[in-house]
Amino acid sequence: MLDLTRLRLAASSLALMTALLAAPAWAQDTPAPAAPASAEAAPAPAKPLPPETVLAKVGSQVITEADLQAASADLASQFGQLPPEQQRLAVLSALIDIKALAEKAEAAKLQDQPDVARRIAFLRERALHNAYFEKEGVAAITDAELKARYDAEVAAMKPVEEIHAKHILVPTKEEAEAAIKELDAGKDFDAVAAEKSTGPTGPQGGDLGFFGPGQMVPPFEEAAFKLEPGTYTKEPVQTQFGWHVIKVLEKRKQQPPAFDQVKDQVRQIVMREKYIAMVQAAREAEKVTYEDPALKAQVEAMEKAMSGAAAADPEEAADEADQATPDAAAKPAN
């Protein structure tokens, strides 16, 4: 079952797209991490068992593979530190414990106690709530719908300029000034970078590729974006990484991420909107009322505040909602 409690209250904002445009370069010339050493091939995963396969019996009850998979949706997170196969065994063990004590509870007629009965009713309704949203909301989302939403987000994006730049990074201002003199005398920028730059991109002419606003440290970014294509800084630029001589090769409008790159994030937006619309329609159809006008005002104020926070800061609003909102209210439940 989809873990619906993890549906974030993220607003359908431009930040979703722009945050994934490029990884920060930061101007420190950090090399890419080395590929991990090859390891022995992992064993092939076991063949899935048919859902009706009986795994264990607890008294007169049987536990099937289907029962185990259903329980895993709620229990697996408790055993996240275990390897996958041990997680499976731990969930099965926990399920046996649950059924064993549930048998004792039923024999003691605990299901007839008001508080237990209310809890059972709540869990039943929450399961129905999730099942309905999965069937009518999640399963109804099509790739065409996601692509249309992606296109709408891209169309709403304000054009952002990005630049393709190179740099020569040296430890001292004097060394940077000497490099500038060589460039002024006509020496090729790539050759100077290969000879003098202390960063790993030196052998590649100090090439940093394309980057946009916010991806470099401020002094570097400010100097780089002031340059016209084909020009370099006539004064050394200091950052915490050393002294830079920067050359801009090209400027262009930043390209949005490919649809496949952000498809999952777009799906989260569409799922959230479908859920909100579905819940709103259900509330209106059921004619929700409050016995206490003060309580009604408090709930409406809370919902309004959360809605405003989501629009202003999606991640902060989601975190606050996780802490303040009961499982079955204002968002899909687990």
mmCIF file of N, CA, C and O in Angstrom, residues 135-219:
data_model
loop_
_atom_site.group_PDB
_atom_site.id
_atom_site.type_symbol
_atom_site.label_atom_id
_atom_site.label_comp_id
_atom_site.label_asym_id
_atom_site.label_seq_id
_atom_site.Cartn_x
_atom_site.Cartn_y
_atom_site.Cartn_z
ATOM 1 N N LYS A 135 -7.546 4.294 -5.205
ATOM 2 C CA LYS A 135 -8.289 3.851 -6.381
ATOM 3 C C LYS A 135 -8.760 5.015 -7.236
ATOM 4 O O LYS A 135 -8.591 5.021 -8.458
ATOM 5 N N GLU A 136 -9.364 6.018 -6.603
ATOM 6 C CA GLU A 136 -9.976 7.112 -7.353
ATOM 7 C C GLU A 136 -9.018 8.267 -7.613
ATOM 8 O O GLU A 136 -9.269 9.090 -8.498
ATOM 9 N N GLY A 137 -7.944 8.349 -6.833
ATOM 10 C CA GLY A 137 -6.997 9.442 -7.010
ATOM 11 C C GLY A 137 -5.700 8.997 -7.638
ATOM 12 O O GLY A 137 -5.397 9.319 -8.798
ATOM 13 N N VAL A 138 -4.923 8.201 -6.911
ATOM 14 C CA VAL A 138 -3.591 7.807 -7.378
ATOM 15 C C VAL A 138 -3.662 6.997 -8.665
ATOM 16 O O VAL A 138 -2.958 7.286 -9.633
ATOM 17 N N ALA A 139 -4.499 5.976 -8.684
ATOM 18 C CA ALA A 139 -4.561 5.104 -9.857
ATOM 19 C C ALA A 139 -5.117 5.819 -11.082
ATOM 20 O O ALA A 139 -4.911 5.365 -12.211
ATOM 21 N N ALA A 140 -5.819 6.924 -10.867
ATOM 22 C CA ALA A 140 -6.431 7.644 -11.986
ATOM 23 C C ALA A 140 -5.468 8.610 -12.671
ATOM 24 O O ALA A 140 -5.788 9.167 -13.719
ATOM 25 N N ILE A 141 -4.296 8.820 -12.092
ATOM 26 C CA ILE A 141 -3.331 9.753 -12.678
ATOM 27 C C ILE A 141 -2.694 9.118 -13.912
ATOM 28 O O ILE A 141 -2.195 8.003 -13.863
ATOM 29 N N THR A 142 -2.701 9.841 -15.016
ATOM 30 C CA THR A 142 -2.116 9.349 -16.261
ATOM 31 C C THR A 142 -0.842 10.119 -16.587
ATOM 32 O O THR A 142 -0.627 11.240 -16.113
ATOM 33 N N ASP A 143 0.000 9.531 -17.415
ATOM 34 C CA ASP A 143 1.214 10.221 -17.855
ATOM 35 C C ASP A 143 0.867 11.495 -18.624
ATOM 36 O O ASP A 143 1.584 12.498 -18.548
ATOM 37 N N ALA A 144 -0.226 11.442 -19.363
ATOM 38 C CA ALA A 144 -0.643 12.636 -20.108
ATOM 39 C C ALA A 144 -0.986 13.776 -19.157
ATOM 40 O O ALA A 144 -0.664 14.947 -19.417
ATOM 41 N N GLU A 145 -1.623 13.446 -18.042
ATOM 42 C CA GLU A 145 -1.962 14.465 -17.051
ATOM 43 C C GLU A 145 -0.702 15.048 -16.421
ATOM 44 O O GLU A 145 -0.594 16.262 -16.221
ATOM 45 N N LEU A 146 0.260 14.185 -16.124
ATOM 46 C CA LEU A 146 1.513 14.658 -15.544
ATOM 47 C C LEU A 146 2.275 15.544 -16.528
ATOM 48 O O LEU A 146 2.838 16.580 -16.153
ATOM 49 N N LYS A 147 2.303 15.134 -17.788
ATOM 50 C CA LYS A 147 3.015 15.926 -18.805
ATOM 51 C C LYS A 147 2.359 17.286 -18.972
ATOM 52 O O LYS A 147 3.047 18.315 -19.123
ATOM 53 N N ALA A 148 1.023 17.321 -18.952
ATOM 54 C CA ALA A 148 0.325 18.600 -19.083
ATOM 55 C C ALA A 148 0.666 19.517 -17.910
ATOM 56 O O ALA A 148 0.855 20.731 -18.086
ATOM 57 N N ARG A 149 0.744 18.947 -16.714
ATOM 58 C CA ARG A 149 1.080 19.761 -15.559
ATOM 59 C C ARG A 149 2.528 20.254 -15.625
ATOM 60 O O ARG A 149 2.832 21.391 -15.266
ATOM 61 N N TYR A 150 3.421 19.375 -16.072
ATOM 62 C CA TYR A 150 4.822 19.759 -16.273
ATOM 63 C C TYR A 150 4.910 20.919 -17.257
ATOM 64 O O TYR A 150 5.613 21.911 -17.017
ATOM 65 N N ASP A 151 4.198 20.812 -18.377
ATOM 66 C CA ASP A 151 4.231 21.870 -19.387
ATOM 67 C C ASP A 151 3.728 23.188 -18.810
ATOM 68 O O ASP A 151 4.260 24.266 -19.120
ATOM 69 N N ALA A 152 2.703 23.116 -17.961
ATOM 70 C CA ALA A 152 2.173 24.332 -17.341
ATOM 71 C C ALA A 152 3.200 24.952 -16.396
ATOM 72 O O ALA A 152 3.360 26.186 -16.352
ATOM 73 N N GLU A 153 3.895 24.119 -15.636
ATOM 74 C CA GLU A 153 4.928 24.634 -14.735
ATOM 75 C C GLU A 153 6.058 25.280 -15.513
ATOM 76 O O GLU A 153 6.555 26.352 -15.152
ATOM 77 N N VAL A 154 6.495 24.630 -16.577
ATOM 78 C CA VAL A 154 7.579 25.177 -17.394
ATOM 79 C C VAL A 154 7.164 26.506 -18.014
ATOM 80 O O VAL A 154 7.940 27.466 -18.050
ATOM 81 N N ALA A 155 5.927 26.575 -18.500
ATOM 82 C CA ALA A 155 5.446 27.813 -19.115
ATOM 83 C C ALA A 155 5.393 28.955 -18.113
ATOM 84 O O ALA A 155 5.554 30.128 -18.478
ATOM 85 N N ALA A 156 5.189 28.627 -16.833
ATOM 86 C CA ALA A 156 5.089 29.662 -15.803
ATOM 87 C C ALA A 156 6.442 30.114 -15.278
ATOM 88 O O ALA A 156 6.528 31.104 -14.551
ATOM 89 N N MET A 157 7.490 29.388 -15.628
ATOM 90 C CA MET A 157 8.821 29.738 -15.126
ATOM 91 C C MET A 157 9.325 31.033 -15.753
ATOM 92 O O MET A 157 9.228 31.229 -16.961
ATOM 93 N N LYS A 158 9.873 31.900 -14.922
ATOM 94 C CA LYS A 158 10.494 33.112 -15.435
ATOM 95 C C LYS A 158 11.851 32.761 -16.040
ATOM 96 O O LYS A 158 12.588 31.947 -15.480
ATOM 97 N N PRO A 159 12.199 33.356 -17.168
ATOM 98 C CA PRO A 159 13.496 33.050 -17.784
ATOM 99 C C PRO A 159 14.645 33.383 -16.829
ATOM 100 O O PRO A 159 14.662 34.425 -16.187
ATOM 101 N N VAL A 160 15.572 32.458 -16.708
ATOM 102 C CA VAL A 160 16.746 32.644 -15.855
ATOM 103 C C VAL A 160 17.989 32.482 -16.715
ATOM 104 O O VAL A 160 18.111 31.514 -17.469
ATOM 105 N N GLU A 161 18.902 33.419 -16.591
ATOM 106 C CA GLU A 161 20.123 33.365 -17.382
ATOM 107 C C GLU A 161 21.159 32.474 -16.699
ATOM 108 O O GLU A 161 21.299 32.480 -15.471
ATOM 109 N N GLU A 162 21.855 31.699 -17.498
ATOM 110 C CA GLU A 162 22.981 30.930 -16.996
ATOM 111 C C GLU A 162 24.174 31.164 -17.903
ATOM 112 O O GLU A 162 24.018 31.598 -19.057
ATOM 113 N N ILE A 163 25.349 30.912 -17.363
ATOM 114 C CA ILE A 163 26.565 31.186 -18.120
ATOM 115 C C ILE A 163 27.467 29.962 -18.140
ATOM 116 O O ILE A 163 27.426 29.126 -17.244
ATOM 117 N N HIS A 164 28.268 29.903 -19.187
ATOM 118 C CA HIS A 164 29.314 28.889 -19.313
ATOM 119 C C HIS A 164 30.637 29.603 -19.068
ATOM 120 O O HIS A 164 30.986 30.534 -19.785
ATOM 121 N N ALA A 165 31.347 29.179 -18.029
ATOM 122 C CA ALA A 165 32.563 29.891 -17.646
ATOM 123 C C ALA A 165 33.710 28.934 -17.355
ATOM 124 O O ALA A 165 33.519 27.753 -17.082
ATOM 125 N N LYS A 166 34.902 29.508 -17.420
ATOM 126 C CA LYS A 166 36.124 28.839 -17.001
ATOM 127 C C LYS A 166 36.782 29.702 -15.934
ATOM 128 O O LYS A 166 36.486 30.887 -15.807
ATOM 129 N N HIS A 167 37.701 29.082 -15.186
ATOM 130 C CA HIS A 167 38.436 29.893 -14.229
ATOM 131 C C HIS A 167 39.821 29.324 -13.989
ATOM 132 O O HIS A 167 40.100 28.150 -14.251
ATOM 133 N N ILE A 168 40.675 30.195 -13.536
ATOM 134 C CA ILE A 168 42.016 29.826 -13.086
ATOM 135 C C ILE A 168 42.036 30.089 -11.585
ATOM 136 O O ILE A 168 41.784 31.208 -11.141
ATOM 137 N N LEU A 169 42.282 29.063 -10.804
ATOM 138 C CA LEU A 169 42.273 29.168 -9.347
ATOM 139 C C LEU A 169 43.695 29.027 -8.819
ATOM 140 O O LEU A 169 44.357 28.012 -9.061
ATOM 141 N N VAL A 170 44.173 30.059 -8.111
ATOM 142 C CA VAL A 170 45.532 30.052 -7.558
ATOM 143 C C VAL A 170 45.487 30.509 -6.101
ATOM 144 O O VAL A 170 44.535 31.155 -5.667
ATOM 145 N N PRO A 171 46.535 30.217 -5.323
ATOM 146 C CA PRO A 171 46.500 30.535 -3.888
ATOM 147 C C PRO A 171 46.626 32.014 -3.546
ATOM 148 O O PRO A 171 46.116 32.452 -2.515
ATOM 149 N N THR A 172 47.289 32.805 -4.370
ATOM 150 C CA THR A 172 47.572 34.190 -3.990
ATOM 151 C C THR A 172 47.105 35.179 -5.056
ATOM 152 O O THR A 172 46.960 34.831 -6.241
ATOM 153 N N LYS A 173 46.923 36.396 -4.627
ATOM 154 C CA LYS A 173 46.531 37.467 -5.539
ATOM 155 C C LYS A 173 47.623 37.728 -6.563
ATOM 156 O O LYS A 173 47.343 37.988 -7.750
ATOM 157 N N GLU A 174 48.868 37.661 -6.109
ATOM 158 C CA GLU A 174 49.988 37.918 -7.022
ATOM 159 C C GLU A 174 50.019 36.900 -8.159
ATOM 160 O O GLU A 174 50.272 37.266 -9.330
ATOM 161 N N GLU A 175 49.741 35.650 -7.849
ATOM 162 C CA GLU A 175 49.720 34.627 -8.889
ATOM 163 C C GLU A 175 48.568 34.859 -9.864
ATOM 164 O O GLU A 175 48.703 34.637 -11.074
ATOM 165 N N ALA A 176 47.431 35.310 -9.342
ATOM 166 C CA ALA A 176 46.295 35.615 -10.214
ATOM 167 C C ALA A 176 46.622 36.797 -11.127
ATOM 168 O O ALA A 176 46.284 36.791 -12.318
ATOM 169 N N GLU A 177 47.265 37.820 -10.585
ATOM 170 C CA GLU A 177 47.653 38.983 -11.395
ATOM 171 C C GLU A 177 48.648 38.581 -12.479
ATOM 172 O O GLU A 177 48.581 39.080 -13.618
ATOM 173 N N ALA A 178 49.556 37.663 -12.144
ATOM 174 C CA ALA A 178 50.516 37.192 -13.146
ATOM 175 C C ALA A 178 49.794 36.444 -14.261
ATOM 176 O O ALA A 178 50.152 36.573 -15.448
ATOM 177 N N ALA A 179 48.778 35.670 -13.920
ATOM 178 C CA ALA A 179 48.006 34.948 -14.935
ATOM 179 C C ALA A 179 47.278 35.923 -15.850
ATOM 180 O O ALA A 179 47.211 35.713 -17.069
ATOM 181 N N ILE A 180 46.730 36.991 -15.268
ATOM 182 C CA ILE A 180 46.028 37.998 -16.076
ATOM 183 C C ILE A 180 46.990 38.663 -17.054
ATOM 184 O O ILE A 180 46.638 38.922 -18.220
ATOM 185 N N LYS A 181 48.207 38.918 -16.615
ATOM 186 C CA LYS A 181 49.200 39.532 -17.506
ATOM 187 C C LYS A 181 49.504 38.609 -18.689
ATOM 188 O O LYS A 181 49.644 39.070 -19.829
ATOM 189 N N GLU A 182 49.582 37.323 -18.439
ATOM 190 C CA GLU A 182 49.818 36.378 -19.535
ATOM 191 C C GLU A 182 48.656 36.386 -20.516
ATOM 192 O O GLU A 182 48.842 36.319 -21.737
ATOM 193 N N LEU A 183 47.435 36.463 -19.975
ATOM 194 C CA LEU A 183 46.266 36.515 -20.851
ATOM 195 C C LEU A 183 46.256 37.811 -21.656
ATOM 196 O O LEU A 183 45.925 37.810 -22.855
ATOM 197 N N ASP A 184 46.601 38.915 -21.002
ATOM 198 C CA ASP A 184 46.656 40.203 -21.705
ATOM 199 C C ASP A 184 47.688 40.184 -22.827
ATOM 200 O O ASP A 184 47.535 40.870 -23.850
ATOM 201 N N ALA A 185 48.719 39.383 -22.609
ATOM 202 C CA ALA A 185 49.773 39.291 -23.627
ATOM 203 C C ALA A 185 49.388 38.347 -24.762
ATOM 204 O O ALA A 185 50.157 38.186 -25.721
ATOM 205 N N GLY A 186 48.215 37.722 -24.650
ATOM 206 C CA GLY A 186 47.735 36.890 -25.747
ATOM 207 C C GLY A 186 47.818 35.401 -25.516
ATOM 208 O O GLY A 186 47.482 34.618 -26.411
ATOM 209 N N LYS A 187 48.256 34.971 -24.331
ATOM 210 C CA LYS A 187 48.353 33.540 -24.083
ATOM 211 C C LYS A 187 46.963 32.928 -23.947
ATOM 212 O O LYS A 187 46.051 33.543 -23.393
ATOM 213 N N ASP A 188 46.823 31.716 -24.438
ATOM 214 C CA ASP A 188 45.526 31.025 -24.422
ATOM 215 C C ASP A 188 45.084 30.744 -22.982
ATOM 216 O O ASP A 188 45.889 30.297 -22.144
ATOM 217 N N PHE A 189 43.786 31.021 -22.703
ATOM 218 C CA PHE A 189 43.273 30.831 -21.340
ATOM 219 C C PHE A 189 43.422 29.376 -20.900
ATOM 220 O O PHE A 189 43.829 29.099 -19.759
ATOM 221 N N ASP A 190 43.120 28.436 -21.792
ATOM 222 C CA ASP A 190 43.213 27.021 -21.424
ATOM 223 C C ASP A 190 44.637 26.640 -21.045
ATOM 224 O O ASP A 190 44.856 25.861 -20.101
ATOM 225 N N ALA A 191 45.579 27.202 -21.768
ATOM 226 C CA ALA A 191 46.982 26.878 -21.497
ATOM 227 C C ALA A 191 47.413 27.418 -20.142
ATOM 228 O O ALA A 191 48.110 26.744 -19.374
ATOM 229 N N VAL A 192 46.979 28.631 -19.817
ATOM 230 C CA VAL A 192 47.325 29.212 -18.522
ATOM 231 C C VAL A 192 46.669 28.416 -17.396
ATOM 232 O O VAL A 192 47.289 28.155 -16.360
ATOM 233 N N ALA A 193 45.412 28.041 -17.602
ATOM 234 C CA ALA A 193 44.717 27.253 -16.577
ATOM 235 C C ALA A 193 45.416 25.915 -16.359
ATOM 236 O O ALA A 193 45.608 25.478 -15.220
ATOM 237 N N ALA A 194 45.791 25.256 -17.455
ATOM 238 C CA ALA A 194 46.452 23.961 -17.330
ATOM 239 C C ALA A 194 47.774 24.077 -16.595
ATOM 240 O O ALA A 194 48.184 23.177 -15.863
ATOM 241 N N GLU A 195 48.434 25.191 -16.785
ATOM 242 C CA GLU A 195 49.753 25.388 -16.164
ATOM 243 C C GLU A 195 49.662 25.850 -14.716
ATOM 244 O O GLU A 195 50.436 25.412 -13.860
ATOM 245 N N LYS A 196 48.696 26.733 -14.411
ATOM 246 C CA LYS A 196 48.705 27.404 -13.116
ATOM 247 C C LYS A 196 47.574 27.010 -12.159
ATOM 248 O O LYS A 196 47.726 27.100 -10.944
ATOM 249 N N SER A 197 46.424 26.633 -12.674
ATOM 250 C CA SER A 197 45.262 26.420 -11.808
ATOM 251 C C SER A 197 45.485 25.242 -10.868
ATOM 252 O O SER A 197 45.990 24.185 -11.272
ATOM 253 N N THR A 198 45.122 25.411 -9.634
ATOM 254 C CA THR A 198 45.331 24.367 -8.620
ATOM 255 C C THR A 198 44.152 23.396 -8.532
ATOM 256 O O THR A 198 44.234 22.415 -7.799
ATOM 257 N N GLY A 199 43.082 23.684 -9.221
ATOM 258 C CA GLY A 199 41.909 22.817 -9.147
ATOM 259 C C GLY A 199 41.960 21.691 -10.166
ATOM 260 O O GLY A 199 42.691 21.764 -11.159
ATOM 261 N N PRO A 200 41.169 20.645 -9.954
ATOM 262 C CA PRO A 200 41.140 19.502 -10.879
ATOM 263 C C PRO A 200 40.701 19.859 -12.292
ATOM 264 O O PRO A 200 40.999 19.118 -13.225
ATOM 265 N N THR A 201 39.987 20.977 -12.475
ATOM 266 C CA THR A 201 39.556 21.336 -13.831
ATOM 267 C C THR A 201 40.662 22.039 -14.609
ATOM 268 O O THR A 201 40.468 22.340 -15.783
ATOM 269 N N GLY A 202 41.778 22.290 -13.981
ATOM 270 C CA GLY A 202 42.883 22.939 -14.677
ATOM 271 C C GLY A 202 43.256 22.263 -15.976
ATOM 272 O O GLY A 202 43.359 22.927 -17.022
ATOM 273 N N PRO A 203 43.456 20.943 -15.988
ATOM 274 C CA PRO A 203 43.816 20.277 -17.242
ATOM 275 C C PRO A 203 42.758 20.415 -18.335
ATOM 276 O O PRO A 203 43.066 20.242 -19.515
ATOM 277 N N GLN A 204 41.527 20.722 -17.942
ATOM 278 C CA GLN A 204 40.449 20.939 -18.930
ATOM 279 C C GLN A 204 40.246 22.434 -19.198
ATOM 280 O O GLN A 204 39.178 22.866 -19.629
ATOM 281 N N GLY A 205 41.255 23.217 -18.924
ATOM 282 C CA GLY A 205 41.158 24.657 -19.161
ATOM 283 C C GLY A 205 40.346 25.384 -18.116
ATOM 284 O O GLY A 205 39.894 26.503 -18.339
ATOM 285 N N GLY A 206 40.140 24.749 -16.956
ATOM 286 C CA GLY A 206 39.370 25.380 -15.886
ATOM 287 C C GLY A 206 37.882 25.427 -16.160
ATOM 288 O O GLY A 206 37.153 26.220 -15.547
ATOM 289 N N ASP A 207 37.399 24.561 -17.049
ATOM 290 C CA ASP A 207 36.000 24.613 -17.495
ATOM 291 C C ASP A 207 35.052 24.191 -16.376
ATOM 292 O O ASP A 207 35.135 23.088 -15.851
ATOM 293 N N LEU A 208 34.119 25.080 -16.019
ATOM 294 C CA LEU A 208 33.113 24.814 -14.985
ATOM 295 C C LEU A 208 31.753 24.456 -15.570
ATOM 296 O O LEU A 208 30.812 24.184 -14.822
ATOM 297 N N GLY A 209 31.629 24.480 -16.889
ATOM 298 C CA GLY A 209 30.346 24.193 -17.506
ATOM 299 C C GLY A 209 29.359 25.333 -17.284
ATOM 300 O O GLY A 209 29.737 26.450 -16.913
ATOM 301 N N PHE A 210 28.093 25.060 -17.508
ATOM 302 C CA PHE A 210 27.047 26.059 -17.310
ATOM 303 C C PHE A 210 26.593 26.077 -15.856
ATOM 304 O O PHE A 210 26.500 25.034 -15.207
ATOM 305 N N PHE A 211 26.297 27.245 -15.348
ATOM 306 C CA PHE A 211 25.708 27.374 -14.010
ATOM 307 C C PHE A 211 24.834 28.615 -13.973
ATOM 308 O O PHE A 211 25.017 29.570 -14.745
ATOM 309 N N GLY A 212 23.864 28.585 -13.053
ATOM 310 C CA GLY A 212 22.934 29.698 -12.918
ATOM 311 C C GLY A 212 23.102 30.410 -11.598
ATOM 312 O O GLY A 212 23.985 30.075 -10.791
ATOM 313 N N PRO A 213 22.239 31.383 -11.333
ATOM 314 C CA PRO A 213 22.311 32.132 -10.071
ATOM 315 C C PRO A 213 22.187 31.209 -8.871
ATOM 316 O O PRO A 213 21.376 30.281 -8.864
ATOM 317 N N GLY A 214 22.988 31.495 -7.846
ATOM 318 C CA GLY A 214 22.918 30.727 -6.613
ATOM 319 C C GLY A 214 23.751 29.473 -6.591
ATOM 320 O O GLY A 214 23.794 28.772 -5.584
ATOM 321 N N GLN A 215 24.447 29.161 -7.679
ATOM 322 C CA GLN A 215 25.228 27.932 -7.728
ATOM 323 C C GLN A 215 26.712 28.150 -7.442
ATOM 324 O O GLN A 215 27.453 27.172 -7.313
ATOM 325 N N MET A 216 27.119 29.374 -7.377
ATOM 326 C CA MET A 216 28.494 29.693 -7.035
ATOM 327 C C MET A 216 28.508 30.596 -5.804
ATOM 328 O O MET A 216 27.507 31.238 -5.483
ATOM 329 N N VAL A 217 29.641 30.658 -5.136
ATOM 330 C CA VAL A 217 29.752 31.560 -3.993
ATOM 331 C C VAL A 217 29.591 32.993 -4.500
ATOM 332 O O VAL A 217 29.951 33.310 -5.633
ATOM 333 N N PRO A 218 29.022 33.888 -3.673
ATOM 334 C CA PRO A 218 28.632 35.220 -4.153
ATOM 335 C C PRO A 218 29.713 36.028 -4.874
ATOM 336 O O PRO A 218 29.442 36.577 -5.954
ATOM 337 N N PRO A 219 30.942 36.157 -4.346
ATOM 338 C CA PRO A 219 31.926 36.988 -5.065
ATOM 339 C C PRO A 219 32.221 36.451 -6.461
ATOM 340 O O PRO A 219 32.365 37.224 -7.422
#
